[in-house]
Coordinates of C-alpha atoms in Angstrom, one line a residue:
Chain Y
X25 CA 10.3 41.7 3.5
X26 CA 7.6 42.5 6.1
X27 CA 6.1 39.9 8.6
X28 CA 3.3 38.4 5.9
X29 CA 5.7 38.0 3.4
X30 CA 8.1 36.0 5.8
X31 CA 5.2 33.7 6.8
X32 CA 4.8 32.2 3.2
X33 CA 8.4 31.5 3.2
X34 CA 9.0 30.0 6.1
X35 CA 8.8 26.7 4.9
X36 CA 11.3 26.8 2.2
X37 CA 13.3 28.7 4.4
X38 CA 13.8 26.2 7.1
X39 CA 13.7 22.9 4.4
X40 CA 16.8 25.4 3.3
X41 CA 15.2 25.5 0.0
X42 CA 14.9 28.6 -0.1
X43 CA 17.5 30.4 -3.5
X44 CA 20.1 32.5 -1.3
X45 CA 19.6 36.1 -2.0
X46 CA 15.7 35.4 -0.6
X47 CA 17.2 32.9 2.3
X48 CA 19.8 36.1 3.4
X49 CA 16.5 38.8 3.2
X50 CA 14.4 36.4 5.8
X51 CA 17.4 35.7 8.3
X52 CA 18.1 39.4 8.5
X53 CA 14.2 39.9 8.5
X54 CA 14.6 37.4 11.8
X55 CA 17.5 39.3 12.9
X56 CA 15.3 42.2 13.3
X57 CA 11.8 40.6 14.5
X58 CA 11.7 38.6 17.6
X59 CA 8.0 37.6 17.0
X60 CA 8.9 36.0 13.8
X61 CA 12.4 34.6 15.7
X62 CA 9.9 33.1 18.1
X63 CA 7.6 31.7 15.1
X64 CA 10.2 29.9 13.7
X65 CA 11.9 28.7 16.5
X66 CA 8.3 27.6 17.4
X67 CA 7.3 26.1 13.9
X68 CA 10.8 24.4 13.9
X69 CA 10.2 22.7 17.5
X70 CA 6.9 21.9 16.8
X71 CA 7.8 20.1 13.1
X72 CA 10.9 18.0 15.0
X73 CA 8.0 17.1 17.7
X74 CA 5.5 15.7 15.1
X75 CA 8.4 14.4 12.9
X76 CA 9.4 12.1 16.2
X77 CA 6.2 11.0 16.6
X78 CA 5.8 9.5 13.1
X79 CA 9.0 7.7 13.4
X80 CA 9.0 6.1 15.7
X81 CA 7.4 3.0 14.6
X82 CA 9.0 -0.1 15.0
X83 CA 10.5 -1.7 13.0
X84 CA 10.1 -6.0 11.8
X85 CA 13.0 -7.4 12.0
X86 CA 11.6 -11.0 11.3
X87 CA 10.4 -9.2 7.8
X88 CA 13.4 -8.1 6.7
X89 CA 15.1 -11.5 7.3
X90 CA 12.3 -13.2 5.6
X91 CA 12.6 -11.2 2.6
X92 CA 16.5 -11.6 2.9
X93 CA 16.0 -15.5 2.4
X94 CA 13.5 -15.2 -0.4
X95 CA 15.8 -12.6 -2.8
X96 CA 17.1 -14.8 -5.1
X97 CA 15.0 -17.1 -5.8
X98 CA 12.7 -17.6 -9.0
X99 CA 10.3 -15.1 -9.1
X100 CA 7.2 -17.6 -8.5
X101 CA 9.1 -19.3 -5.1
X102 CA 9.8 -15.6 -4.0
X103 CA 6.2 -14.8 -4.1
X104 CA 4.9 -17.8 -2.3
X105 CA 4.0 -16.4 0.4
X106 CA 1.9 -14.3 -1.7
X107 CA 0.3 -16.7 -3.5
X108 CA -0.4 -18.7 0.0
X109 CA -1.9 -15.1 1.1
X110 CA -5.1 -15.6 -1.3
X111 CA -5.1 -18.8 -1.4
X112 CA -5.6 -18.5 2.7
X113 CA -7.9 -15.6 2.2
X114 CA -10.1 -18.2 0.3
X115 CA -9.6 -20.8 3.2
X116 CA -10.2 -18.1 5.7
X117 CA -13.3 -16.7 4.0
X118 CA -14.5 -20.7 4.0
X119 CA -13.6 -21.4 7.5
X120 CA -15.3 -18.5 8.8
X121 CA -18.1 -19.0 6.6
X122 CA -18.2 -22.4 8.1
X123 CA -17.9 -21.0 11.7
X124 CA -20.9 -19.5 11.8
X125 CA -22.7 -21.9 9.5
X126 CA -24.4 -24.9 9.4
X127 CA -26.9 -22.0 8.1
X128 CA -25.3 -20.1 5.4
X129 CA -27.7 -17.4 4.2
X130 CA -30.1 -18.0 1.5
X131 CA -30.4 -15.5 0.1
X132 CA -31.9 -15.0 -3.3
X133 CA -28.7 -12.5 -4.7
X134 CA -26.6 -14.7 -3.8
X135 CA -27.9 -16.8 -6.2
X136 CA -28.0 -14.2 -9.0
X137 CA -25.2 -12.6 -7.9
X138 CA -22.9 -15.8 -9.1
X139 CA -24.9 -15.6 -12.3
X140 CA -23.9 -12.9 -12.9
X141 CA -20.5 -12.6 -11.9
X142 CA -20.0 -16.0 -14.5
X143 CA -21.3 -14.2 -17.3
X144 CA -19.1 -11.4 -16.5
X145 CA -16.4 -13.9 -16.9
X146 CA -17.8 -15.7 -19.9
X147 CA -17.0 -11.7 -21.5
X148 CA -13.8 -11.7 -20.7
X149 CA -12.3 -15.5 -20.2
X150 CA -10.8 -16.4 -23.8
X151 CA -11.2 -19.9 -22.4
X152 CA -14.7 -22.0 -23.2
X153 CA -17.6 -21.5 -21.9
X154 CA -18.0 -20.5 -18.4
X155 CA -22.3 -20.9 -17.6
X156 CA -23.1 -22.6 -14.9
X157 CA -23.7 -26.4 -15.8
X158 CA -27.9 -26.9 -16.6
X159 CA -29.7 -28.5 -13.8
X160 CA -26.9 -27.8 -11.3
X161 CA -27.6 -26.1 -8.0
X162 CA -25.7 -23.1 -6.6
X163 CA -24.6 -24.9 -3.9
X164 CA -24.5 -23.4 -0.2
X165 CA -21.6 -24.8 2.0
X166 CA -18.6 -23.1 1.0
X167 CA -16.9 -25.8 2.7
X168 CA -17.9 -28.3 1.0
X169 CA -17.4 -26.8 -2.3
X170 CA -13.8 -26.2 -1.1
X171 CA -13.8 -30.2 0.0
X172 CA -15.0 -31.3 -3.6
X173 CA -12.3 -28.7 -5.2
X174 CA -9.4 -30.2 -3.2
X175 CA -11.0 -33.8 -4.4
X176 CA -10.8 -32.7 -8.3
X177 CA -7.7 -31.4 -7.5
X178 CA -6.2 -34.3 -5.6
X179 CA -4.9 -33.0 -2.5
X180 CA -5.9 -31.0 -0.2
X181 CA -6.3 -26.9 -0.8
X182 CA -4.9 -25.1 2.3
X183 CA -3.2 -22.1 3.1
X184 CA -1.7 -19.7 6.2
X185 CA -3.7 -18.2 9.0
X186 CA -6.8 -16.1 8.7
X187 CA -4.7 -13.4 11.2
X188 CA -2.0 -13.6 8.8
X189 CA -4.4 -12.3 5.3
X190 CA -3.4 -9.1 4.8
X191 CA -7.7 -7.1 5.2
X192 CA -7.4 -6.0 1.3
X193 CA -7.0 -9.3 0.2
X194 CA -10.0 -11.2 2.5
X195 CA -12.6 -12.4 0.3
X196 CA -16.2 -13.0 1.6
X197 CA -17.8 -15.8 0.3
X198 CA -21.1 -15.4 -1.7
X199 CA -21.7 -19.1 -3.1
X200 CA -20.6 -21.3 -4.7
X201 CA -21.6 -22.4 -8.5
X202 CA -20.6 -24.9 -11.7
X203 CA -19.4 -24.7 -14.4
X204 CA -18.7 -26.3 -17.7
X205 CA -14.9 -25.8 -18.8
X206 CA -15.2 -27.5 -22.2
X207 CA -16.2 -30.6 -21.2
X208 CA -15.8 -31.1 -17.6
X209 CA -17.4 -29.3 -15.2
X210 CA -15.5 -27.3 -12.5
X211 CA -15.8 -25.3 -9.2
X212 CA -16.8 -22.0 -9.0
X213 CA -16.0 -20.3 -5.9
X214 CA -18.1 -16.9 -5.8
X215 CA -16.5 -14.7 -3.9
X216 CA -17.1 -10.8 -2.7
X217 CA -13.5 -8.3 -3.0
X218 CA -12.7 -4.4 -2.9
X219 CA -16.6 -4.7 -2.9
X220 CA -16.8 -6.1 -6.5
X221 CA -17.3 -10.0 -7.1
X222 CA -14.3 -12.2 -7.7
X223 CA -14.9 -15.6 -8.9
X224 CA -12.1 -18.4 -8.1
X225 CA -12.3 -21.5 -10.7
X226 CA -9.8 -24.5 -9.2
X227 CA -9.0 -27.4 -11.5
X228 CA -6.3 -29.5 -12.2
X229 CA -4.1 -28.5 -15.2
X230 CA -5.1 -31.6 -16.9
X231 CA -8.5 -29.4 -18.1
X232 CA -6.6 -26.9 -19.8
X233 CA -4.9 -30.0 -22.2
X234 CA -8.8 -29.0 -23.9
X235 CA -7.9 -25.2 -24.5
X236 CA -4.7 -26.1 -26.2
X237 CA -4.0 -22.1 -26.1
X238 CA -4.6 -22.0 -22.9
X239 CA -2.4 -24.3 -21.4
X240 CA 0.4 -23.2 -23.7
X241 CA -0.6 -19.5 -22.4
X242 CA 0.2 -21.2 -18.7
X243 CA 3.0 -23.1 -20.1
X244 CA 4.8 -20.0 -21.6
X245 CA 4.3 -18.0 -18.6
X246 CA 6.0 -20.3 -16.9
X247 CA 5.4 -20.7 -12.5
X248 CA 4.3 -17.1 -13.1
X249 CA 1.1 -15.4 -13.9
X250 CA -0.3 -14.1 -17.2
X251 CA -2.7 -11.2 -16.7
X252 CA -5.2 -11.6 -19.8
X253 CA -8.5 -10.0 -20.8
X254 CA -9.0 -6.8 -20.9
X255 CA -11.8 -4.1 -20.8
X256 CA -13.6 -3.7 -17.4
X257 CA -12.5 -7.5 -16.2
X258 CA -9.6 -8.8 -15.2
X259 CA -8.1 -12.3 -15.4
X260 CA -5.2 -13.4 -13.3
X261 CA -3.3 -17.0 -13.7
X262 CA -1.5 -19.3 -11.2
X263 CA -0.4 -22.4 -11.8
X264 CA 0.4 -24.0 -8.5
X265 CA 2.0 -27.6 -9.2
X266 CA -0.7 -29.7 -10.8
X267 CA -3.6 -26.8 -9.7
X268 CA -4.7 -23.7 -11.0
X269 CA -6.5 -21.1 -9.8
X270 CA -7.5 -18.6 -11.9
X271 CA -9.0 -15.0 -10.5
X272 CA -11.7 -12.9 -12.7
X273 CA -13.0 -10.4 -11.5
X274 CA -13.7 -6.3 -12.2
X275 CA -12.6 -5.1 -9.0
X276 CA -9.0 -3.8 -8.4
X277 CA -7.1 -5.2 -10.9
X278 CA -4.0 -4.3 -10.2
X279 CA -4.7 -5.6 -6.3
X280 CA -6.4 -8.9 -8.5
X281 CA -3.0 -9.4 -10.3
X282 CA -0.9 -8.4 -7.5
X283 CA -2.4 -11.1 -5.3
X284 CA -1.4 -13.9 -8.5
X285 CA 2.0 -12.1 -10.4
X286 CA 5.5 -12.0 -9.8
X287 CA 6.6 -8.9 -11.7
Chain G
X24 CA 29.9 -25.2 -14.7
X25 CA 27.2 -22.4 -15.6
X26 CA 25.5 -23.2 -12.8
X27 CA 27.9 -23.1 -10.4
X28 CA 29.0 -19.3 -12.3
X29 CA 25.0 -18.7 -11.7
X30 CA 24.7 -19.5 -8.4
X31 CA 28.1 -17.5 -7.1
X32 CA 26.7 -14.3 -9.6
X33 CA 23.5 -14.5 -8.3
X34 CA 25.3 -14.3 -4.7
X35 CA 27.0 -11.6 -5.1
X36 CA 24.6 -9.5 -6.1
X37 CA 22.6 -10.8 -3.2
X38 CA 25.7 -9.3 -1.2
X39 CA 26.1 -6.1 -3.2
X40 CA 22.2 -5.2 -2.9
X41 CA 22.0 -6.2 1.0
X42 CA 25.2 -4.0 1.8
X43 CA 23.0 -0.6 -0.3
X44 CA 20.0 -1.9 0.9
X45 CA 20.8 -2.4 4.9
X46 CA 21.7 1.5 6.0
X47 CA 17.9 2.4 4.3
X48 CA 15.8 -0.6 5.9
X49 CA 14.2 1.6 9.5
X50 CA 13.5 4.0 6.8
X51 CA 11.9 2.2 4.0
X52 CA 9.5 0.1 6.7
X53 CA 8.9 3.0 8.2
X54 CA 7.6 4.8 5.0
X55 CA 5.5 1.8 4.2
X56 CA 4.2 1.5 7.8
X57 CA 3.0 5.6 7.6
X58 CA 1.6 5.1 4.2
X59 CA -0.3 2.2 4.9
X60 CA -2.0 1.8 8.4
X61 CA -1.9 -2.0 8.3
X62 CA 1.1 -3.4 8.9
X63 CA 1.0 -7.1 7.0
X64 CA -0.3 -5.0 3.8
X65 CA 2.6 -2.7 4.3
X66 CA 5.0 -5.4 4.5
X67 CA 3.4 -6.9 1.8
X68 CA 4.0 -3.8 0.2
X69 CA 7.3 -3.2 0.4
X70 CA 8.4 -6.8 -0.4
X71 CA 6.7 -6.1 -3.4
X72 CA 8.7 -3.5 -4.4
X73 CA 12.1 -4.7 -2.8
X74 CA 12.1 -8.3 -5.0
X75 CA 11.3 -5.9 -7.8
X76 CA 14.6 -3.3 -7.1
X77 CA 16.4 -6.6 -6.4
X78 CA 14.9 -8.1 -9.7
X79 CA 15.9 -5.3 -12.1
X80 CA 19.3 -4.3 -9.4
X81 CA 21.5 -5.0 -13.0
X82 CA 19.8 -1.6 -14.3
X83 CA 21.3 0.6 -10.7
X84 CA 24.3 2.0 -11.7
X85 CA 26.8 1.9 -8.8
X86 CA 28.0 5.4 -8.2
X87 CA 24.5 7.1 -8.6
X88 CA 22.4 7.6 -6.2
X89 CA 21.2 3.9 -4.5
X90 CA 18.5 5.4 -2.1
X91 CA 16.5 7.4 -5.1
X92 CA 16.9 4.5 -6.9
X93 CA 15.5 2.1 -4.5
X94 CA 13.3 4.5 -3.1
X95 CA 11.3 4.9 -6.6
X96 CA 10.2 1.6 -5.9
X97 CA 9.3 1.6 -2.8
X98 CA 6.8 4.3 -3.8
X99 CA 5.4 3.4 -6.6
X100 CA 4.1 0.0 -4.8
X101 CA 3.4 1.8 -2.0
X102 CA 1.0 4.2 -3.5
X103 CA -0.8 1.6 -5.5
X104 CA -1.5 -0.6 -2.3
X105 CA -2.1 2.5 -0.7
X106 CA -4.9 3.9 -3.4
X107 CA -5.8 -0.2 -3.3
X108 CA -6.5 0.0 0.3
X109 CA -8.3 3.6 0.4
X110 CA -11.1 2.5 -1.9
X111 CA -12.0 -0.8 0.3
X112 CA -12.3 1.3 3.4
X113 CA -14.2 3.7 1.6
X114 CA -13.2 7.0 3.6
X115 CA -14.9 10.1 3.0
X116 CA -12.5 12.8 1.4
X117 CA -13.8 15.3 3.4
X118 CA -14.4 18.8 1.6
X119 CA -12.1 21.8 2.5
X120 CA -13.3 23.9 4.6
X121 CA -14.9 27.2 3.6
X122 CA -15.9 28.8 7.4
X123 CA -14.3 31.4 7.9
X124 CA -15.2 31.5 11.6
X125 CA -13.8 28.4 12.3
X126 CA -10.7 29.5 10.2
X127 CA -9.9 32.3 12.2
X128 CA -10.7 29.6 15.2
X129 CA -8.4 27.3 13.9
X130 CA -5.2 29.9 12.9
X131 CA -5.7 31.2 16.6
X132 CA -5.6 27.7 18.1
X133 CA -3.0 27.3 16.4
X134 CA -1.1 30.2 17.8
X135 CA -1.7 29.3 20.8
X136 CA -0.2 26.0 20.5
X137 CA 2.7 27.8 18.6
X138 CA 2.9 29.8 21.9
X139 CA 3.8 26.5 24.0
X140 CA 5.3 23.6 21.4
X141 CA 6.3 21.1 23.6
X142 CA 3.5 21.4 26.1
X143 CA 1.5 20.6 23.0
X144 CA 2.9 18.2 21.7
X145 CA 3.5 16.5 25.3
X146 CA -0.2 16.4 25.3
X147 CA -1.5 14.5 21.8
X148 CA -0.6 11.2 21.3
X149 CA -2.0 9.2 18.5
X150 CA -3.6 12.8 17.4
X151 CA 0.0 12.9 15.5
X152 CA -0.8 10.1 13.2
X153 CA -4.2 10.4 12.2
X154 CA -3.6 14.3 11.4
X155 CA -1.0 12.8 9.2
X156 CA -3.9 10.1 7.8
X157 CA -6.2 11.8 6.9
X158 CA -3.8 13.8 4.5
X159 CA -4.1 12.4 0.7
X160 CA -1.2 9.5 -0.2
X161 CA 0.4 12.3 -2.2
X162 CA 0.8 14.9 0.3
X163 CA 1.3 12.3 3.0
X164 CA 4.4 11.0 0.6
X165 CA 5.7 14.5 0.3
X166 CA 5.7 15.4 3.8
X167 CA 7.4 12.0 4.9
X168 CA 10.4 12.2 2.0
X169 CA 11.1 16.1 3.0
X170 CA 10.5 15.8 6.5
X171 CA 11.3 12.5 7.9
X172 CA 13.6 11.2 5.4
X173 CA 15.5 14.2 3.9
X174 CA 15.1 14.4 1.0
X175 CA 15.3 17.5 -0.9
X176 CA 12.4 18.9 -3.1
X177 CA 14.3 18.1 -5.9
X178 CA 14.7 15.0 -5.3
X179 CA 11.7 14.6 -4.4
X180 CA 10.5 15.7 -7.7
X181 CA 12.7 13.4 -9.7
X182 CA 10.9 10.5 -7.8
X183 CA 7.7 11.6 -8.5
X184 CA 8.3 12.8 -11.8
X185 CA 6.4 16.1 -10.9
X186 CA 7.5 19.2 -11.3
X187 CA 8.9 21.0 -7.9
X188 CA 6.5 23.9 -7.6
X189 CA 4.4 21.2 -7.6
X190 CA 5.7 19.4 -4.5
X191 CA 5.9 23.1 -2.9
X192 CA 2.5 23.1 -3.2
X193 CA 1.5 19.4 -1.8
X194 CA 4.0 20.4 0.6
X195 CA 2.8 23.3 1.9
X196 CA -1.1 22.3 2.1
X197 CA -0.2 19.0 4.1
X198 CA 1.5 20.8 6.3
X199 CA -1.1 23.6 6.9
X200 CA -3.3 20.6 7.0
X201 CA -1.7 19.3 10.1
X202 CA -1.3 22.8 11.7
X203 CA -5.6 22.8 10.8
X204 CA -5.7 19.5 12.3
X205 CA -3.6 20.1 15.1
X206 CA -5.0 22.8 16.2
X207 CA -7.9 22.1 15.8
X208 CA -7.4 19.4 18.7
X209 CA -5.7 21.8 20.8
X210 CA -9.5 24.0 21.0
X211 CA -11.0 20.7 21.3
X212 CA -9.3 19.7 23.7
X213 CA -8.3 22.8 26.1
X214 CA -5.3 23.1 26.1
X215 CA -6.1 26.6 23.9
X216 CA -8.5 27.9 27.0
X217 CA -5.6 26.5 29.6
X218 CA -3.3 28.9 28.1
X219 CA -5.9 31.8 27.8

């Protein structure tokens, strides 16, 4: 074997993955070739160094005790943190907007975006008509909308602190619209997430009385998530006690469903 | 009575699962942290994976390799997270270097690094991690599974459900890229000139 040939199989040799005959050939070459031998030693030291530098991440004990505690719980209870995180992300977006608010930017694009998002919703959601309520203005203050949402479901909606929200779940508030769900009007928060639009509907479970199919879909899924819809859209439903959150979006379906789902 | 039996079984299941999982805790955590830069996202992904594994623990056959079994869950979940994260971050993928002179320079710089790898390693800090993060997810995964976790090529191929030859290609590419990045760093920081 030449020195060049040795270089091509060096990785496999050092990984002890070379077949025996070739491995013996490399060993005998190395015994007779000091430059190659030095190179092997240096490569080994360098890779060991890289390994050590990559392998020094501290392990978080709190994480494991939390995880251990969640094992064996009912699926939806085990994932409460996750759902809380999603709700928190919405709340965090609201809070963040509120802090820079007073003057939420009245961009013309936001309303268009909200309308477009709702049209998307109507394409993929099999329950009801999600057109914005006629004559209803697009509210510009997410915090007000959130208060309104809380009053509709009869209890405060809140989540963990913003710093507990994973970056990929952070939502950017775009605007608020209201939509008809059957005969009722429900608030719809429109957010951006992962560069795409996400609508979050908040309503009490009673709203679904008008939609037997949808209700049985939710009830049938217990407290877990139902992933319905298809084509280019994704719908993730999550029931939290008497509150239903429906996220609809065209962004990364895995991420959206993961935010809600218990497998 | 039936409820008590269910609870007892659940406790037993959890105890068995944790007994098998405990020796792997640090490795799994570090693996997730390597692939997903953000700590809370990495923990989320790992939590998802472990909970999925736990729920399917009945499918694990005692006497077989638990490490490989549980890694399959972790790999799938972490890679999915990583794909999404990458889209979020919109990290541009650099095209392969075609500049002959640059390649020659890198090769020269790397040879210089190899003359004294220990001294070079003393100088680099985050650059190793930066170079690692610049790899494609599959390359990161294969490199970690081999270099850090010590899986064989065959085991990695089974975990990722790809041919052994592909594992070797990814690994070779990962090492070559790491080498090239570290050589570039050596060149930029004057390590090479210092040796000359």
